[in-house]
PDB file of C-alpha atoms in Angstrom:
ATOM      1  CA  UNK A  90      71.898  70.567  94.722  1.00 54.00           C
ATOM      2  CA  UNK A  91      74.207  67.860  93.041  1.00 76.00           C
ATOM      3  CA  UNK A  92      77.286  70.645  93.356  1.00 93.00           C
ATOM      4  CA  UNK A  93      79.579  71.694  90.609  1.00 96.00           C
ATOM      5  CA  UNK A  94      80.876  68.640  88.474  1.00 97.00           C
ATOM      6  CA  UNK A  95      84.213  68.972  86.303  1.00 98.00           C
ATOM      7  CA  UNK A  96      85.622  66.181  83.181  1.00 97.00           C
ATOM      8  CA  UNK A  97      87.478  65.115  83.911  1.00 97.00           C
ATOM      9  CA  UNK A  98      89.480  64.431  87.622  1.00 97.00           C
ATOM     10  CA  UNK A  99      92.702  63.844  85.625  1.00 97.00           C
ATOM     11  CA  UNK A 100      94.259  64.649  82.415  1.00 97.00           C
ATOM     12  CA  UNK A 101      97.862  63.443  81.516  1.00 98.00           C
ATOM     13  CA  UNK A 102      99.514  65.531  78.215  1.00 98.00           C
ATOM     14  CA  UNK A 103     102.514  65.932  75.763  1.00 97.00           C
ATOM     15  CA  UNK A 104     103.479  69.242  75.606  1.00 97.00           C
ATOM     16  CA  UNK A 105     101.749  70.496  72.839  1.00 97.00           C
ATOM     17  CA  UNK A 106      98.804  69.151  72.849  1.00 98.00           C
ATOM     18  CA  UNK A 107      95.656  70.385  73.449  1.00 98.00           C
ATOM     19  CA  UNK A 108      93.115  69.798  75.991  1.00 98.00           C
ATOM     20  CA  UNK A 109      89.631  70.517  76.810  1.00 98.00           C
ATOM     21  CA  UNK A 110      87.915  70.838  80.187  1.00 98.00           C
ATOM     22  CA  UNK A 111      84.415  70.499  81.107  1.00 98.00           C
ATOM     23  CA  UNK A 112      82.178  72.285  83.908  1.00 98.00           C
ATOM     24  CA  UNK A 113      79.146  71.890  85.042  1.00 97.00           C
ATOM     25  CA  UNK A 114      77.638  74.003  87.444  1.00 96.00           C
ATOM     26  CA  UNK A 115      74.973  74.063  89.924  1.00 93.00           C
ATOM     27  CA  UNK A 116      72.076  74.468  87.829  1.00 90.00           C
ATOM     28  CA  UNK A 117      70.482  77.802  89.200  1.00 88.00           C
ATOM     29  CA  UNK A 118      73.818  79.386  89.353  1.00 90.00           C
ATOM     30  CA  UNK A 119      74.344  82.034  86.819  1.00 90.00           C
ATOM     31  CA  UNK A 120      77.703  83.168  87.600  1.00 92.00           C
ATOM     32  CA  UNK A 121      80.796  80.543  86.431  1.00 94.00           C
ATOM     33  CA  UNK A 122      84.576  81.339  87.290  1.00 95.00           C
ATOM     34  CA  UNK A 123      87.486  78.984  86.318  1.00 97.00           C
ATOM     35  CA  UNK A 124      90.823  79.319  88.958  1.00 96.00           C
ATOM     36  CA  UNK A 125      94.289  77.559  88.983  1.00 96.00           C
ATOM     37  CA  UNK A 126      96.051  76.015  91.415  1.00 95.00           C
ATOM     38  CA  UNK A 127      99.365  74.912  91.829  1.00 94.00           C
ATOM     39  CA  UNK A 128     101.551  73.779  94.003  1.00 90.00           C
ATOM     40  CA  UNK A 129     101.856  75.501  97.680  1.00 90.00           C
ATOM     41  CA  UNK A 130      99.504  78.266  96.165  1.00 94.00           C
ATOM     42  CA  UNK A 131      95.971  79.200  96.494  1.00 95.00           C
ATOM     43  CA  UNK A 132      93.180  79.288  93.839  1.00 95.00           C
ATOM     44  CA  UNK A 133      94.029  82.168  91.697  1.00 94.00           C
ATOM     45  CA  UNK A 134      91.701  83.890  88.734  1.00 93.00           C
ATOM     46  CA  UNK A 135      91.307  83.202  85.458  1.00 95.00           C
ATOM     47  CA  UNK A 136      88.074  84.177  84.014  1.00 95.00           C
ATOM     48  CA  UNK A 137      84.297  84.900  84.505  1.00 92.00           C
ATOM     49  CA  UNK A 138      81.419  84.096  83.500  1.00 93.00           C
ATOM     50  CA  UNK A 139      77.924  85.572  83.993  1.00 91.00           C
ATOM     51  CA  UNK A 140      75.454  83.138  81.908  1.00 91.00           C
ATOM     52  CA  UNK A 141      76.863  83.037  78.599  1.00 92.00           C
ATOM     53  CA  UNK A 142      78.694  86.682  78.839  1.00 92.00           C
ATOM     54  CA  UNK A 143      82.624  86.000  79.954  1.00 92.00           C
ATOM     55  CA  UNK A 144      83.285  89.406  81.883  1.00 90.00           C
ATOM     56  CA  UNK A 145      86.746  89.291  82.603  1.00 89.00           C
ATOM     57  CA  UNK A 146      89.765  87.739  82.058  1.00 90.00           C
ATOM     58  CA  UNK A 147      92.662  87.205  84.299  1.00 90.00           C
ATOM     59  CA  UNK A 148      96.365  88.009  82.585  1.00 88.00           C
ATOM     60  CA  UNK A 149      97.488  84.485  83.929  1.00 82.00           C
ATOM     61  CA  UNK A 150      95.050  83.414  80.677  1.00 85.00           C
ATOM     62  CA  UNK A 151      97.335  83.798  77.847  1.00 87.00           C
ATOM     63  CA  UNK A 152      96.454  83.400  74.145  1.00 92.00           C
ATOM     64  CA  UNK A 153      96.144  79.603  74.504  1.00 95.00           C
ATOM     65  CA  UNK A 154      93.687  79.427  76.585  1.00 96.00           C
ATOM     66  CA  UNK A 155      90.076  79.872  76.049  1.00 95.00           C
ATOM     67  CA  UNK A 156      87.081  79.819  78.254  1.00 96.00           C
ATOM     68  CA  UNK A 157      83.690  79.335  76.714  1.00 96.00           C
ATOM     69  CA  UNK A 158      79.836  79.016  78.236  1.00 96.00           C
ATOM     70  CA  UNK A 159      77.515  78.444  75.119  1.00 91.00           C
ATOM     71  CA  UNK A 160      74.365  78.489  76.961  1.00 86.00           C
ATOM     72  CA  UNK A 161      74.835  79.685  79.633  1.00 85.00           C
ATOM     73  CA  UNK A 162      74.896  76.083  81.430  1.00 90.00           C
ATOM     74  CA  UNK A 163      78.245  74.104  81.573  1.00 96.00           C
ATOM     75  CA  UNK A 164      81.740  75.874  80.670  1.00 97.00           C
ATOM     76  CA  UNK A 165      84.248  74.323  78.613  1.00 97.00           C
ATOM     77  CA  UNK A 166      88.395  75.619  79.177  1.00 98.00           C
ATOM     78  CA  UNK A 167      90.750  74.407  76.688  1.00 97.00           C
ATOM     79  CA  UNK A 168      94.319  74.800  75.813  1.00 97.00           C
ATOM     80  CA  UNK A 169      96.184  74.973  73.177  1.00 97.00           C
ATOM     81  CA  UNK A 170      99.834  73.789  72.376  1.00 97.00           C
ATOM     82  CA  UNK A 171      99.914  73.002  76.539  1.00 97.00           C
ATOM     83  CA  UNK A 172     103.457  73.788  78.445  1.00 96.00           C
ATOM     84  CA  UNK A 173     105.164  72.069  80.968  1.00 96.00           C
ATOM     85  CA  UNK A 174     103.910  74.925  82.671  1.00 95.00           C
ATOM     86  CA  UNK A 175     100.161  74.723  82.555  1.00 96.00           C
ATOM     87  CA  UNK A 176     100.347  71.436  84.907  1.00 97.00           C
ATOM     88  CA  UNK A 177      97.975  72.552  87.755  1.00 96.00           C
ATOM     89  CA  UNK A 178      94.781  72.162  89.666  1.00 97.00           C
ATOM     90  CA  UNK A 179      92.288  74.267  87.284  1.00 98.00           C
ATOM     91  CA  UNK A 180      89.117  74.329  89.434  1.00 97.00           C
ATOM     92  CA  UNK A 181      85.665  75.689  88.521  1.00 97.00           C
ATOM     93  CA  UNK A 182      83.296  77.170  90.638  1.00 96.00           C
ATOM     94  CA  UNK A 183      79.821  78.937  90.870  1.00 94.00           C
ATOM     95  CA  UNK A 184      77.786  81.054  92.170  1.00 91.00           C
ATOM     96  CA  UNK A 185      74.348  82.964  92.320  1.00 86.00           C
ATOM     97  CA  UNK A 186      73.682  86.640  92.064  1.00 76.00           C
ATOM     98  CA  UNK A 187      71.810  86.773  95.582  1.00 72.00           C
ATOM     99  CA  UNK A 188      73.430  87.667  98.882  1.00 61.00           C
ATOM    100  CA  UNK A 189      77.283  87.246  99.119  1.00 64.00           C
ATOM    101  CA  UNK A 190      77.629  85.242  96.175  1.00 70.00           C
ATOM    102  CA  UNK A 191      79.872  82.178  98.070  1.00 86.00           C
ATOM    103  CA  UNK A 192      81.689  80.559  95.231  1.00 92.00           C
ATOM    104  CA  UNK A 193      80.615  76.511  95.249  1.00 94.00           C
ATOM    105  CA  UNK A 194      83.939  74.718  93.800  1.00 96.00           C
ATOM    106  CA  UNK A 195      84.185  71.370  91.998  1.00 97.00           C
ATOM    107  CA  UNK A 196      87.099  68.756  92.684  1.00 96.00           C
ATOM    108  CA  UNK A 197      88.684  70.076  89.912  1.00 97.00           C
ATOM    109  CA  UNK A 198      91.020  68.717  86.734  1.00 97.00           C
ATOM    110  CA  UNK A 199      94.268  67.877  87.633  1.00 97.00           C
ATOM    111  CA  UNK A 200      97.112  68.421  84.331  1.00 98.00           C
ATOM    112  CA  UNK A 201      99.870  66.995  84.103  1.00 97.00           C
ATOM    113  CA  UNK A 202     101.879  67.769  80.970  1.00 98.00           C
ATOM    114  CA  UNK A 203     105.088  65.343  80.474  1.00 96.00           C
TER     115      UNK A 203
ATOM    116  CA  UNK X 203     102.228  91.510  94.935  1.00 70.00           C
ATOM    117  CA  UNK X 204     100.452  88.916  97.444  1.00 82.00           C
ATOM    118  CA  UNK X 205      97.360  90.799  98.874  1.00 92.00           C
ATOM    119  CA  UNK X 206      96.046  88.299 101.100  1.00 96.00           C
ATOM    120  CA  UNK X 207      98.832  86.867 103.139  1.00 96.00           C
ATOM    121  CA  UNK X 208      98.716  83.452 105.174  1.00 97.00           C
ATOM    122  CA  UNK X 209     101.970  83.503 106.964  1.00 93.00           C
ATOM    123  CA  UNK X 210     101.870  80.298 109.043  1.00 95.00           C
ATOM    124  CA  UNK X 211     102.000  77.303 106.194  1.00 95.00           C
ATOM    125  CA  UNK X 212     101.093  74.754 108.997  1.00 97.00           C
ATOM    126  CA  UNK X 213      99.934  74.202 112.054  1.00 97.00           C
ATOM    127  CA  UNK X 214      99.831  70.776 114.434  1.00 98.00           C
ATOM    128  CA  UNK X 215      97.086  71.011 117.597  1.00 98.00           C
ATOM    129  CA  UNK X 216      96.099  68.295 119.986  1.00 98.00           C
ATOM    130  CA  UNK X 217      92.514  67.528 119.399  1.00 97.00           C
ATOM    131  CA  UNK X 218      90.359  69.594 121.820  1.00 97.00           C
ATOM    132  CA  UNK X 219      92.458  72.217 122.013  1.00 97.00           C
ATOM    133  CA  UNK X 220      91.747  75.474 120.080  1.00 98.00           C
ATOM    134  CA  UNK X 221      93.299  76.342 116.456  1.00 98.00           C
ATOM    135  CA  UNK X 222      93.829  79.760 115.493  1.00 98.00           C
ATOM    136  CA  UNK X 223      94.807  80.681 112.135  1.00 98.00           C
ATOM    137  CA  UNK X 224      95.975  83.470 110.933  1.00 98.00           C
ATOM    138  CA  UNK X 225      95.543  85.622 107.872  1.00 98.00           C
ATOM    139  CA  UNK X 226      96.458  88.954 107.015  1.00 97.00           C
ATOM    140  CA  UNK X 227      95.372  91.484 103.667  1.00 96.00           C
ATOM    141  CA  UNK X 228      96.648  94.701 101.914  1.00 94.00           C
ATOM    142  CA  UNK X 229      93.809  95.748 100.174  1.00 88.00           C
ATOM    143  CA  UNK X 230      91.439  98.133 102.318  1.00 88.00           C
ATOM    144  CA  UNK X 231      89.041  97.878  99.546  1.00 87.00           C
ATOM    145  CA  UNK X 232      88.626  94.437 100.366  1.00 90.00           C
ATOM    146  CA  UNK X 233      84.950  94.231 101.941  1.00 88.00           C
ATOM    147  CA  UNK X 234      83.954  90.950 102.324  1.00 91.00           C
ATOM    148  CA  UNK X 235      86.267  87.739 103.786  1.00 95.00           C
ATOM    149  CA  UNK X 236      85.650  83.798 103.678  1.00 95.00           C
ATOM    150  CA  UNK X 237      87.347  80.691 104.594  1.00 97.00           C
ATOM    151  CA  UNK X 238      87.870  77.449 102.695  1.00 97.00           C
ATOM    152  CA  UNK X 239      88.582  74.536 103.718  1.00 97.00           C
ATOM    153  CA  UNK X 240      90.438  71.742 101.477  1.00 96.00           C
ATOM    154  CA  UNK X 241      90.865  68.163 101.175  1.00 95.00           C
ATOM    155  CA  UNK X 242      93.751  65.928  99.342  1.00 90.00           C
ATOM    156  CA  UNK X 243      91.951  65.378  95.733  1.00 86.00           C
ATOM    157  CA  UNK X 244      88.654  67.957  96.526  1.00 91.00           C
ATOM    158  CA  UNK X 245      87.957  71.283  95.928  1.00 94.00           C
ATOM    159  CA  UNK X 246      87.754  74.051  98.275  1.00 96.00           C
ATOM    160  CA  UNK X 247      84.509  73.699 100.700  1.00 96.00           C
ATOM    161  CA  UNK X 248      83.225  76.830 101.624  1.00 95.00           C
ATOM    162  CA  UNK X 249      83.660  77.524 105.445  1.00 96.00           C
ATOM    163  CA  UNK X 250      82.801  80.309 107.171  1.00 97.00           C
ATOM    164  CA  UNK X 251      82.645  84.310 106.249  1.00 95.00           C
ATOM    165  CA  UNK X 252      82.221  87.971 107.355  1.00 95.00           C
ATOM    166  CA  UNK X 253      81.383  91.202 106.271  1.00 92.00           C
ATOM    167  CA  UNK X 254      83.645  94.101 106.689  1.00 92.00           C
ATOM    168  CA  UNK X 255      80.858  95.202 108.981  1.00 93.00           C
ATOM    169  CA  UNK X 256      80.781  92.755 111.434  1.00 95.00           C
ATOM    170  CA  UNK X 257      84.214  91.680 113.741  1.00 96.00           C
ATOM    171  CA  UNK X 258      83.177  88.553 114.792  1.00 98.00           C
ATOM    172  CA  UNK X 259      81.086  85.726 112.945  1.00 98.00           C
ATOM    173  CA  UNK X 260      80.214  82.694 114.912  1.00 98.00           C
ATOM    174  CA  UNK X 261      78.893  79.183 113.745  1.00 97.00           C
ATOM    175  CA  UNK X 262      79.393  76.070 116.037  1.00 97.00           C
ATOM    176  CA  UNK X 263      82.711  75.245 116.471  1.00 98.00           C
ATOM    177  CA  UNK X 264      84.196  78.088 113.712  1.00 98.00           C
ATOM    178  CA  UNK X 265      84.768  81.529 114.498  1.00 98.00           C
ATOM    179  CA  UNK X 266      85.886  84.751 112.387  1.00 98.00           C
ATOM    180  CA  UNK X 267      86.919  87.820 114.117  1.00 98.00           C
ATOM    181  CA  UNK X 268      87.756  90.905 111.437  1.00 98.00           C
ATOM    182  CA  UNK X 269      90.307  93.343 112.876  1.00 97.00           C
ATOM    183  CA  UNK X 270      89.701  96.403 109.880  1.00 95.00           C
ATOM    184  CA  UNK X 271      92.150  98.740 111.252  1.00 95.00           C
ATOM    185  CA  UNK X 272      95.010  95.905 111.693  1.00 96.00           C
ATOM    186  CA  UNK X 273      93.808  94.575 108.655  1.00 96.00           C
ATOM    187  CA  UNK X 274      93.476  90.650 109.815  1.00 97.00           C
ATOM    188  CA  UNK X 275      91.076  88.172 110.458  1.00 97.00           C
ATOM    189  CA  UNK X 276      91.331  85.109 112.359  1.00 98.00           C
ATOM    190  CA  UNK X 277      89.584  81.657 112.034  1.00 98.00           C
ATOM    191  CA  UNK X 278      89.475  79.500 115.670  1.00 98.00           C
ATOM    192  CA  UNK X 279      87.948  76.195 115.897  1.00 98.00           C
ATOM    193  CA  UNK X 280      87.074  75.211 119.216  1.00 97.00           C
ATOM    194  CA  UNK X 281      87.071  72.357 120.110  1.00 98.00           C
ATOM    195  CA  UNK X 282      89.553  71.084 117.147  1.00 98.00           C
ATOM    196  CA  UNK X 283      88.822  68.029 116.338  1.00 97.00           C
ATOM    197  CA  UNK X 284      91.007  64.892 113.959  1.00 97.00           C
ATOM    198  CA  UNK X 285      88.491  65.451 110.706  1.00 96.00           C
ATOM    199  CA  UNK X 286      89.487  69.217 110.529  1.00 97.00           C
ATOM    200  CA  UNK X 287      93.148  68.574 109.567  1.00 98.00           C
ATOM    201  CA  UNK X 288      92.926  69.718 106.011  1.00 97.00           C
ATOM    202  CA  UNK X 289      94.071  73.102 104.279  1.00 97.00           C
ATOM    203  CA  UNK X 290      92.452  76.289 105.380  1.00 98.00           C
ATOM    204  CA  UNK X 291      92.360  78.959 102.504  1.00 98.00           C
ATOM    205  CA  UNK X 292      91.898  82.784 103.694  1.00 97.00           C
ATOM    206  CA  UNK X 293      89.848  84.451 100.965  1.00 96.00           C
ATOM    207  CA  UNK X 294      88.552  88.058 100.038  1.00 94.00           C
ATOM    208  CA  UNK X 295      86.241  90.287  98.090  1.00 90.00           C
ATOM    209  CA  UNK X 296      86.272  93.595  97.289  1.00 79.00           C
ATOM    210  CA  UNK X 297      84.384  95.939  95.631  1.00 64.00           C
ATOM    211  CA  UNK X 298      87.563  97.297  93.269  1.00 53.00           C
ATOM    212  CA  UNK X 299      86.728  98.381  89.832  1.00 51.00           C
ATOM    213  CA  UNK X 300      83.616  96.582  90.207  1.00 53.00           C
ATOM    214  CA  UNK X 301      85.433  93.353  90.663  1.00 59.00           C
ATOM    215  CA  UNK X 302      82.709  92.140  93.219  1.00 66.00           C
ATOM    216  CA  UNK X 303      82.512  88.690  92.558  1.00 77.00           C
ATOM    217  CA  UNK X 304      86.163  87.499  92.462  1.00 85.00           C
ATOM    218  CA  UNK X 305      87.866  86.266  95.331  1.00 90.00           C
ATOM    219  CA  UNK X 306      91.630  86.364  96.017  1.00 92.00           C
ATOM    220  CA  UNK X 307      92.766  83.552  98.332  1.00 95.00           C
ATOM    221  CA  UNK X 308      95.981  83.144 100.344  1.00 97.00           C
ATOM    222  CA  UNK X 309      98.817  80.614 100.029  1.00 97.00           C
ATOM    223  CA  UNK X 310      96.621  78.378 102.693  1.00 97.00           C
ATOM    224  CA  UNK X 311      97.342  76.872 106.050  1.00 98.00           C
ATOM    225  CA  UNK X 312      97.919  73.256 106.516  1.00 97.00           C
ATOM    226  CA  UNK X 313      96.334  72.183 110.408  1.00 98.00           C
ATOM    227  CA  UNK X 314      96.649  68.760 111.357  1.00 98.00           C
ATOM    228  CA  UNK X 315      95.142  68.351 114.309  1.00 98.00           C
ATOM    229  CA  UNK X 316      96.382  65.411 116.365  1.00 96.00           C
ATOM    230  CA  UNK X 317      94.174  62.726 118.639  1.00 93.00           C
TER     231      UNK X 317
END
């Protein structure tokens, strides 16, 4: 169990760029979610993955962002035309079908967007 | 509409003594709760949990007690010790519109527990 890896730890942006995060999670976990965190708040939803099937998606994910998991491996998040309001903590974490299903987070990709 | 509610944002306790924190939750459809811990610059570390079945959940030093009809649950780490200062995170699953897999977490706790 080498736990869930993200790419990368920081990211540093001018508004309106676009960016591109990477997750990889624990290898015999099928089930993938992406949260974001800011400030004096707690992880909050964004989407869900289970293997290459995204099952839901949070309203906090507007148009620019998109959430992908090819294979059903890693997950890539990107955004598009990023806001001063996207800086945050997005953290990915995972999961397997069996028993409770206790979500295994990475140390997530800090964005800063100047 | 905050459905998971963690009303104390920090807490200071001499190490040995006992921390208690505190977290409260609107949904009744909620059936399943969990605690995080955080670090500065690391995710959320998964903690301790209980089923809406169970009122109290025990592992060494970490305790969860479920009130269902109060609608709170409690974390108490005894003794508390300098390497558990970090950011607690309340969590909870439910089983609403078949959203069983997603967690809601509360604004978090931040103990510092003092030598």
């Amino acid at each position: 169990d080498t736990g869930v890896s993200q790419d990368p730890r920081h990211k540093i942006t001018k508004r309106g760029q676009n960016v591109t995060f990477r997750c990889d999670p624990i290898s015999e976990h099928n089930r993938l979610y992406w949260y974001r965190q800011t400030l004096g708040q707690g992880p909050e939803f964004l989407t869900y993955f289970q293997n290459e099937a995204q099952l839901e998606k949070s309203r906090l994910l507007s148009d620019r962002f998109s959430a992908e998991r090819p294979k059903g491996s890693f997950s890539t998040l990107e955004i598009q035309r990023t806001e001063q309001g996207d800086s945050a903590m997005y953290l990915c974490a995972s999961s397997s079908a069996k028993g409770a299903g206790t979500l295994h987070f990475g140390n997530g990709t800090r964005l800063t967007v100047t | 509409d905050q459905q998971v509610k963690q009303n104390s944002p920090s807490l200071s306790v001499q190490e040995g003594r006992i921390s208690i924190l505190n977290c409260d939750y609107t949904n009744s459809m909620f059936d399943y709760f969990l605690w995080y811990k955080k670090y500065p610059a690391e995710g959320p570390t998964f903690l301790i949990s209980i089923s809406s079945i169970k009122d109290k959940n025990e592992d060494g030093r970490f305790t969860v007690f479920l009130n269902k009809s109060a609608k709170h649950l409690s974390l108490h780490i005894v003794p508390s010790q300098p390497g558990d200062s970090a950011v607690y995170f309340c969590a909870a699953r439910g089983v609403s519109g078949g959203s069983n897999y997603k967690l809601t977490f509360g604004k978090g706790t931040l103990l510092t527990v003092n030598p």
